[in-house]
XYZ file of C-alpha atoms in Angstrom:
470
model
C 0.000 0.000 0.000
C 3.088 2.071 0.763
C 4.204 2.032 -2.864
C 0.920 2.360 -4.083
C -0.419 5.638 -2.336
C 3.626 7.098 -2.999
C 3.021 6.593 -6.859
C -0.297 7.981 -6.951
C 0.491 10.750 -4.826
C 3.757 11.507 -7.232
C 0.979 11.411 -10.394
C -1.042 13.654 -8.852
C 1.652 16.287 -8.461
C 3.353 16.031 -11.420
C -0.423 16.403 -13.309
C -0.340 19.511 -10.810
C 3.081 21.331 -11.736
C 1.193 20.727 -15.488
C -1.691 22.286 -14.678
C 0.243 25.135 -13.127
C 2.542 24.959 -15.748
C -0.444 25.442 -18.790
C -2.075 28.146 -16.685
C 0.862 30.269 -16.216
C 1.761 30.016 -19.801
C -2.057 30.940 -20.875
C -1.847 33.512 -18.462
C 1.466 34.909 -19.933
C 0.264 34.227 -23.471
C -2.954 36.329 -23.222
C -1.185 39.061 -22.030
C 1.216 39.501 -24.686
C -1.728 39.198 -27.060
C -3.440 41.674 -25.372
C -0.533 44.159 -25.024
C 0.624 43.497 -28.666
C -2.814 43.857 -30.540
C -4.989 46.372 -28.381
C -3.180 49.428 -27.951
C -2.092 50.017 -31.191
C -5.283 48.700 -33.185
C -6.663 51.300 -30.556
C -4.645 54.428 -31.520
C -4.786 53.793 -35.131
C -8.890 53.435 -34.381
C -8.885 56.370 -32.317
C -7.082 58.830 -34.806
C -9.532 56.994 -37.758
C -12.564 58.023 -35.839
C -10.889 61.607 -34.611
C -10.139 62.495 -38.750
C -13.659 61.396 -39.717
C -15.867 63.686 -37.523
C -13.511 66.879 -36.647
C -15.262 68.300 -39.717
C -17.962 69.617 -36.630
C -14.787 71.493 -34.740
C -13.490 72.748 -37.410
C -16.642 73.917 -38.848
C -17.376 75.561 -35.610
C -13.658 76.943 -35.585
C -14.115 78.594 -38.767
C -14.665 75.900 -41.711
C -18.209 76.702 -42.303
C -17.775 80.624 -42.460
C -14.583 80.440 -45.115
C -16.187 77.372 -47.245
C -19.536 79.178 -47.126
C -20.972 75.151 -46.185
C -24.027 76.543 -44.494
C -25.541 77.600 -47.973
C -28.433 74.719 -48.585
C -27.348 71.439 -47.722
C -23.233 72.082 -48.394
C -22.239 70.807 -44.823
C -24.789 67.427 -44.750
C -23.330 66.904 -48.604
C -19.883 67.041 -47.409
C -20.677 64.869 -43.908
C -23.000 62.209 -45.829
C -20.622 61.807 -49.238
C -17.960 59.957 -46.816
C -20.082 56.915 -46.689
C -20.570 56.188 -49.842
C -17.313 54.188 -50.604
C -17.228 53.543 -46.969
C -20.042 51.036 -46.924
C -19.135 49.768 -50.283
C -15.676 48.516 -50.146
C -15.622 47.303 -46.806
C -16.480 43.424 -47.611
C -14.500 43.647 -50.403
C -11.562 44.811 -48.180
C -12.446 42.033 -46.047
C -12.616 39.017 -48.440
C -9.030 40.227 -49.632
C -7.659 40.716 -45.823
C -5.732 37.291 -45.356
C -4.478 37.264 -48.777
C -3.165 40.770 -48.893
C -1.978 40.835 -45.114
C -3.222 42.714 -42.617
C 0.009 44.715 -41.916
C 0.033 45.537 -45.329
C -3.656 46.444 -46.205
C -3.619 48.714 -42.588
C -0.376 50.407 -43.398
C -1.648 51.755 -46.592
C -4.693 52.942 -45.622
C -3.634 54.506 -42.765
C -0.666 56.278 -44.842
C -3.569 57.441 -47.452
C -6.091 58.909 -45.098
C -3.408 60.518 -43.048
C -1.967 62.296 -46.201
C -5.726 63.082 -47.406
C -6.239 64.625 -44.233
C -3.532 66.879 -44.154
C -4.687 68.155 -47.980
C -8.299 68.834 -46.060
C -6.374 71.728 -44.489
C -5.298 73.511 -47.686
C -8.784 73.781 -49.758
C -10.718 77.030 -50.351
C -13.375 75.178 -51.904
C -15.846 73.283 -50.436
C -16.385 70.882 -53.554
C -12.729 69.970 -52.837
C -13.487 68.931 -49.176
C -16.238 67.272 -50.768
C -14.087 65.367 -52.591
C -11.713 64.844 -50.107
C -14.206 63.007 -47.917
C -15.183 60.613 -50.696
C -10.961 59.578 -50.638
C -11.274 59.409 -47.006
C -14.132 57.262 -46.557
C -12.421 55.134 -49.870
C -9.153 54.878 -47.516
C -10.841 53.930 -44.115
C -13.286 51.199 -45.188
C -10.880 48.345 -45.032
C -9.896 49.865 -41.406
C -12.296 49.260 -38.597
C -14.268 45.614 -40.358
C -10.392 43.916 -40.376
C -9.904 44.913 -36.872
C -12.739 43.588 -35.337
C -11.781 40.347 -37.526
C -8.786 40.146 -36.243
C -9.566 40.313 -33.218
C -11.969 38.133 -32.476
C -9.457 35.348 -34.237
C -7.503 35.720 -31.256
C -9.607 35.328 -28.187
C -12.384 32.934 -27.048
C -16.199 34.277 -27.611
C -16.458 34.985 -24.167
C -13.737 37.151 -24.079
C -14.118 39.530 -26.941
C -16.240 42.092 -25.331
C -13.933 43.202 -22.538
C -10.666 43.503 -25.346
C -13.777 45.103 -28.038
C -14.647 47.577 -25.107
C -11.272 48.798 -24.533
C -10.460 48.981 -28.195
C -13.692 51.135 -28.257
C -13.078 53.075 -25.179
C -9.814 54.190 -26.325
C -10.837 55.354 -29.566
C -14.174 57.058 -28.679
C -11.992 58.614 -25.226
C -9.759 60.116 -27.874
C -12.812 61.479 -29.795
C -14.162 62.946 -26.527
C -11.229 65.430 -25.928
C -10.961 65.744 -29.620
C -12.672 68.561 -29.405
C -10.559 70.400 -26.834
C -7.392 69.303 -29.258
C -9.228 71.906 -31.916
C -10.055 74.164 -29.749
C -5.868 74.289 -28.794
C -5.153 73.592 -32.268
C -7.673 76.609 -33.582
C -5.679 78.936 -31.764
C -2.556 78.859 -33.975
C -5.203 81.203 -36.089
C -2.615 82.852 -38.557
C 0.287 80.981 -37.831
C 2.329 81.005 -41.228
C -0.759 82.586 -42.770
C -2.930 79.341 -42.352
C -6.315 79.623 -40.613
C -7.353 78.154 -37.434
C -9.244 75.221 -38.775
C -6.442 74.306 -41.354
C -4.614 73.808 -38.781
C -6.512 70.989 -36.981
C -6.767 69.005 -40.309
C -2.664 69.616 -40.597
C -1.867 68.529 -37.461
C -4.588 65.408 -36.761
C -3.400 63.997 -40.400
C 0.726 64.513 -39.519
C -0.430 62.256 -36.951
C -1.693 59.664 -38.068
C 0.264 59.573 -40.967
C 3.130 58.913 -38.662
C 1.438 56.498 -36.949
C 0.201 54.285 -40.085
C 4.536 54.133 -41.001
C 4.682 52.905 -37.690
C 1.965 50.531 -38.370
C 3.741 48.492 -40.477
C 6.147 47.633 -37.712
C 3.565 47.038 -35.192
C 0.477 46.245 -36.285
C -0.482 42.125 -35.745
C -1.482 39.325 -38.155
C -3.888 36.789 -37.563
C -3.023 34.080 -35.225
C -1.295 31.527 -37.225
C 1.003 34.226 -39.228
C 1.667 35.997 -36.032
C 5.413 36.505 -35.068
C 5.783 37.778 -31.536
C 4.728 34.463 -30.041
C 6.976 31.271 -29.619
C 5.470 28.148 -31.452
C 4.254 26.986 -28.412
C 2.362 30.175 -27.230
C 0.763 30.092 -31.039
C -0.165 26.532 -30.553
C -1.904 27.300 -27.590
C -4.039 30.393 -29.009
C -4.845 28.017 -31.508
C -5.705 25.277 -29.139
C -8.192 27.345 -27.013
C -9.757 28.520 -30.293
C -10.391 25.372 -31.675
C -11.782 23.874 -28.127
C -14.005 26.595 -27.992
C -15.678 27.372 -31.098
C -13.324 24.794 -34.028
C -12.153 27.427 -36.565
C -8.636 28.291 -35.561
C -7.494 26.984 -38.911
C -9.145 29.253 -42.062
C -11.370 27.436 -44.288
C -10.897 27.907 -47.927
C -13.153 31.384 -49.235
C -15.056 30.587 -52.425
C -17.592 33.055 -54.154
C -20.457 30.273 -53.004
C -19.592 30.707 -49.010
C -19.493 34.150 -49.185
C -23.385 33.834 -50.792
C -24.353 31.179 -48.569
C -23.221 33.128 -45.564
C -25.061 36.223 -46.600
C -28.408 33.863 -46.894
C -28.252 34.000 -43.321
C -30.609 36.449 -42.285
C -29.156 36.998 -38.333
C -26.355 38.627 -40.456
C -28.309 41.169 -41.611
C -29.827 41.256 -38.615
C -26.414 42.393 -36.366
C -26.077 44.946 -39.053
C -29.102 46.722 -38.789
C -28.563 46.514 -34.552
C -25.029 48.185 -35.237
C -26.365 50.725 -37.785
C -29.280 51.708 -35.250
C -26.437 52.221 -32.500
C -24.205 54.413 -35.195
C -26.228 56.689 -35.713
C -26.395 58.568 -32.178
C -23.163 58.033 -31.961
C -22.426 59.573 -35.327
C -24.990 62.298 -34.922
C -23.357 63.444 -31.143
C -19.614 63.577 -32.849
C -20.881 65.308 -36.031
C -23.362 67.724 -34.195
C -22.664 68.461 -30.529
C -20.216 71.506 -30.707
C -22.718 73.260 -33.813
C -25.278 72.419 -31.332
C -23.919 73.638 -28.499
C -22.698 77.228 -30.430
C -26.289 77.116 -31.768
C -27.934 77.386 -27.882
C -25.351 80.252 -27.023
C -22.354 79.507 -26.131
C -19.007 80.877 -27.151
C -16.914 78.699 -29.753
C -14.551 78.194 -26.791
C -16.796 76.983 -24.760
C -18.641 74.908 -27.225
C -15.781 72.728 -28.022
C -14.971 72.534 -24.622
C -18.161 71.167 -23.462
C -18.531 68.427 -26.154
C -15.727 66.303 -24.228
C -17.798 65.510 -20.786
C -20.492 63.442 -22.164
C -18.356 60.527 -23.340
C -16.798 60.288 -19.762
C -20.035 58.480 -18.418
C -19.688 56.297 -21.154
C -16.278 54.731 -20.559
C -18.007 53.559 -16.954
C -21.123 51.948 -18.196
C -19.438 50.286 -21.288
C -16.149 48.978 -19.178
C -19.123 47.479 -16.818
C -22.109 46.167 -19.048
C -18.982 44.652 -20.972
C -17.692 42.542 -17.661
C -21.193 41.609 -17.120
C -21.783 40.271 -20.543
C -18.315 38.631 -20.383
C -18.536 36.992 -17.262
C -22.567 35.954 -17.622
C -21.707 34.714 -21.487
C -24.998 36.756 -22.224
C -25.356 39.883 -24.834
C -29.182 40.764 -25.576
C -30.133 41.873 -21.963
C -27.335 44.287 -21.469
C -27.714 45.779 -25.082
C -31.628 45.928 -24.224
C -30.713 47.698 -21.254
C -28.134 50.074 -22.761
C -30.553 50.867 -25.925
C -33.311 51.956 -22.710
C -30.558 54.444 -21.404
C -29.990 55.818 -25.285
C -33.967 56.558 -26.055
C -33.833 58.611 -21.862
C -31.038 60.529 -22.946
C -32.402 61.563 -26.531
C -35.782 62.024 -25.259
C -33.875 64.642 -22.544
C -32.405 66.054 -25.222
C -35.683 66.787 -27.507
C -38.487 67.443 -24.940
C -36.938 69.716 -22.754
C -36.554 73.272 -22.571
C -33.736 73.494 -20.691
C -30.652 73.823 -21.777
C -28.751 72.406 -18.853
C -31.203 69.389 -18.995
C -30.358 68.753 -22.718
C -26.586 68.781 -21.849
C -27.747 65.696 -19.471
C -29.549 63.936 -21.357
C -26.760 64.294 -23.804
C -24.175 62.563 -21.582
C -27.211 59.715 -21.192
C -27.234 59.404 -24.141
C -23.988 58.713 -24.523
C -23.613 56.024 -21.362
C -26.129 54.048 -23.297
C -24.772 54.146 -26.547
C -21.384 53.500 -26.680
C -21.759 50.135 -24.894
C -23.512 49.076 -27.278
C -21.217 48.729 -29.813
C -18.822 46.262 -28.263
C -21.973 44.657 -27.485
C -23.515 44.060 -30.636
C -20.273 43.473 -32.361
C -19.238 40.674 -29.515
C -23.059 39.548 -30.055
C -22.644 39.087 -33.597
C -19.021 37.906 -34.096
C -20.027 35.099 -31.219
C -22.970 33.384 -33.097
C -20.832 32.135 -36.126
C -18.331 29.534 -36.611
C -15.712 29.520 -39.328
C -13.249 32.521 -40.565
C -14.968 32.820 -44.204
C -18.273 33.305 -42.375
C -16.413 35.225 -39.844
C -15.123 37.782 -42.540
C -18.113 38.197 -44.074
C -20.339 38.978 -40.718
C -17.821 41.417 -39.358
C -17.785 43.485 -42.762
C -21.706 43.272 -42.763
C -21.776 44.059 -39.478
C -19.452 47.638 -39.691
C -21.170 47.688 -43.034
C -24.199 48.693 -41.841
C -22.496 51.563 -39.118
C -21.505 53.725 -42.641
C -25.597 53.401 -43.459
C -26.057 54.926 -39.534
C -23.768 57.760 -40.554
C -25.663 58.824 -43.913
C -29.106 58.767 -41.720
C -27.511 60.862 -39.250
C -25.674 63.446 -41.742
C -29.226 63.829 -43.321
C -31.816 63.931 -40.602
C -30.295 66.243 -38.627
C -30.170 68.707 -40.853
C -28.922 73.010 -40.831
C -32.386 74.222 -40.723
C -33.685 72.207 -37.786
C -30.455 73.659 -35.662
C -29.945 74.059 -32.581
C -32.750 71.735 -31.086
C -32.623 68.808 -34.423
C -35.986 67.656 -33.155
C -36.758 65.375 -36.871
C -33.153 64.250 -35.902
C -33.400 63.238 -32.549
C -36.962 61.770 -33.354
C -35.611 59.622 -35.458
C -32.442 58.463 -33.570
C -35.600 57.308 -30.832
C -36.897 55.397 -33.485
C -33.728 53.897 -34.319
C -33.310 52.386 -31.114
C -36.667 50.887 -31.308
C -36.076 49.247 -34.278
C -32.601 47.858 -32.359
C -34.911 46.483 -29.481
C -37.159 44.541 -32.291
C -34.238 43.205 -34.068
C -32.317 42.284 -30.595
C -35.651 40.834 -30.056
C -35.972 38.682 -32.977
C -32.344 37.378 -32.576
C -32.667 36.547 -29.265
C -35.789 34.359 -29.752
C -34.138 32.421 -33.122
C -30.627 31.695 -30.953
C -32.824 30.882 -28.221
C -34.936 28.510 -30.236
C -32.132 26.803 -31.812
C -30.121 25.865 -28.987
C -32.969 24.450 -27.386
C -33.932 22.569 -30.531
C -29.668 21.250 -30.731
C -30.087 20.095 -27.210
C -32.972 18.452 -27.892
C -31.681 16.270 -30.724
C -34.658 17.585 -33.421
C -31.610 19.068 -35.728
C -30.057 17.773 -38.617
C -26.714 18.320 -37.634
C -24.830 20.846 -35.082
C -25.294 24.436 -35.163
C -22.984 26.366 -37.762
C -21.804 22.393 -38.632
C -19.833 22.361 -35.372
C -20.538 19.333 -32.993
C -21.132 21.337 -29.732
C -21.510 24.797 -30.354
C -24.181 26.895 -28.964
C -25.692 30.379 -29.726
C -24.789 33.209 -27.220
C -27.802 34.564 -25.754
């Protein structure tokens, strides 16, 4: 008995020191995947999202005045004509992402829209800025679609929305104080004989032009091309992938997949959920500092103010996202978040008060910005396979270019300062995202119970234990 209970005992720690052995290398693993892909997927995000919308700043700073953009519809032309190519060459840009590369698709559109930005600030016509938005929204399509791709190659389903919220966070934090950056950046008024608001489109695009020649140093491939991991940190990425949802290795991409995916309707679905969530969040960047100079204030003062309402926001999204995470359940917090979003814009339309409105707006915002890691985590979690995979993540962004050209051309100059048709239908919007949510929930729902059940023909999304996230 002696030798027995010695050799068992010796098993038993040895499978121990393992088990400690795979954790701490997980552990270490993880990290370095979160340190090498978040931050600068982040930035690059962040300085996407700060050179698409500081047409309001600058327009407030002095744009609008020298381009004359506030004669008929000059300034919702220019805003809307950016998502034209925008929505239509982001699947394409997808389909093509693992066979161009990913550092090499990023770094030259990054390079592109960082040089088109810094032409923005050297027109004295406003057809040219017209045009300059069409190359900008050409340029930035393949951006934000690949990176929510590539990330959710790396990481397990239930992880996504914590790394999607901080990816978010940083980028939409930046967009918050982008505002004050004009304001700083307005006041080098006359500076080598270049106006105020050149100035902000000079400086933003040195930026990130910078930044996308960095990129190509820096920015990460998809797990199995990666090259900052040893062999046996990749094989276990690719190990936890496959155990958890079997699609680590890329199936072949064929013209027939990509139209067989986009039979499924729930793809369409996530789309329309993300494009109802874009468009406050489009119409708050685009509008809040012309509304906020519209009520009264100062120009100062008006970029100033339209930081503070995305600080509630980085609370309620770096929360609702744990929850989800750590429940493995999306609908109920998006419900929940979509509530807070219809409050805040209902604040912001029925009241007289100006002080009241500024509320509501930063509602608004704690509601709304959660929702996009949500959705997109919602989304990216109920399919199996990277062909699908590329195809629901570019349908899914898709669909946020369609939220910006509703909100460039419902809220409209001649409805400033309150935008009541706007805000009206940004309500609506989120009622048709609680219908959708709705309709998603109740199909997933259905389905698992149906897989569990055994009345199926085979497993959901042809993988032998996988279940929808609820």
């Amino acid at each position: 008995m002696t030798v027995r209970f010695t050799h068992t005992n010796t098993k038993t720690e040895s499978l121990s020191v393992f088990q400690c052995h795979d954790h701490e290398l997980e552990r270490k693993t993880m990290r370095s995947v979160d340190w090498h892909i978040l931050p600068i997927l982040s930035i690059i995000y962040a300085l996407a999202l700060i050179d698409r919308v500081n047409l309001g700043a600058a327009t407030a700073a002095g744009m609008g005045q020298d381009l004359k953009l506030a004669i008929d519809a000059r300034y919702t032309i220019v805003t809307c004509v950016y998502f034209v190519p925008y929505v239509l060459f982001q699947l394409p840009a997808n389909l093509i992402l693992r066979r161009a590369g990913v550092r090499n698709l990023i770094t030259i559109s990054v390079v592109g829209w960082g040089s088109v930005q810094i032409g923005m600030g050297f027109l004295s016509k406003w057809t040219h800025l017209a045009l300059c938005r069409v190359l900008l929204g050409t340029l930035e399509a393949a951006y934000f679609p690949a990176m929510v791709f590539v990330i959710s190659t790396w990481y397990k389903r239930h992880e996504v929305q914590k790394r999607l919220a901080i990816f978010w966070l940083i980028a939409i934090t930046a967009v918050g104080f982008s505002p004050i950056l004009a304001y700083a950046l307005s006041l080098l008024h006359g500076k080598f004989n270049i106006a105020g608001w050149s100035w902000i489109f000079i400086v933003e695009g040195a930026v990130t032009l910078l930044l996308g020649i960095m990129s190509w140093f820096f920015v990460p491939e998809f797990p199995d091309r990666n090259t900052f991991l040893t062999a046996e940190q990749t094989a276990l990425v690719l190990r936890r992938i496959e155990k958890d949802r079997g699609d680590s290795v890329p199936d072949p991409l064929t013209c027939q997949k990509v139209l067989t995916h986009l039979s499924d309707w729930t793809l369409w679905a996530s789309g329309i959920m993300f494009m109802c969530a874009s468009i406050p969040a489009y119409a708050l960047a685009y509008y809040i500092s012309i509304v906020l100079k519209g009520i009264g204030w100062s120009t100062a003062i008006a970029l100033l103010l339209s930081a503070p309402p995305y600080g509630p926001a980085i609370f309620t999204t770096i929360f609702f996202s744990w929850l989800s995470d750590r429940h493995k359940h999306r609908a109920g917090y998006i419900l929940i978040q979509a509530i807070m979003c219809i409050f805040g814009l209902a604040l912001m339309a029925f009241t007289e008060n100006n002080a009241i409105r500024y509320f509501g707006a930063c509602v608004l915002n704690a509601g709304n910005i959660g929702t996009v890691p949500g959705i997109i985590a919602y989304a990216s979690n109920n399919v199996a396979s990277q062909s699908k995979r590329s195809v629901q993540s570019a349908m899914t962004i898709l669909f946020a270019g369609i939220g910006g050209v509703l909100a460039s051309t419902t809220y409209r100059e001649q409805d400033a300062p309150r935008f009541i048709p706007g805000l009206t239908t940004t309500m609506a919007a989120q009622g048709v995202l609680v219908i959708v949510l709705g309709a998603t929930h109740f199909r997933f729902r259905r389905l698992n119970r149906l897989s569990k059940e055994g009345k199926l023909d085979g497993p959901l999304e042809g993988r032998p234990g996988f279940y929808y996230t609820l």
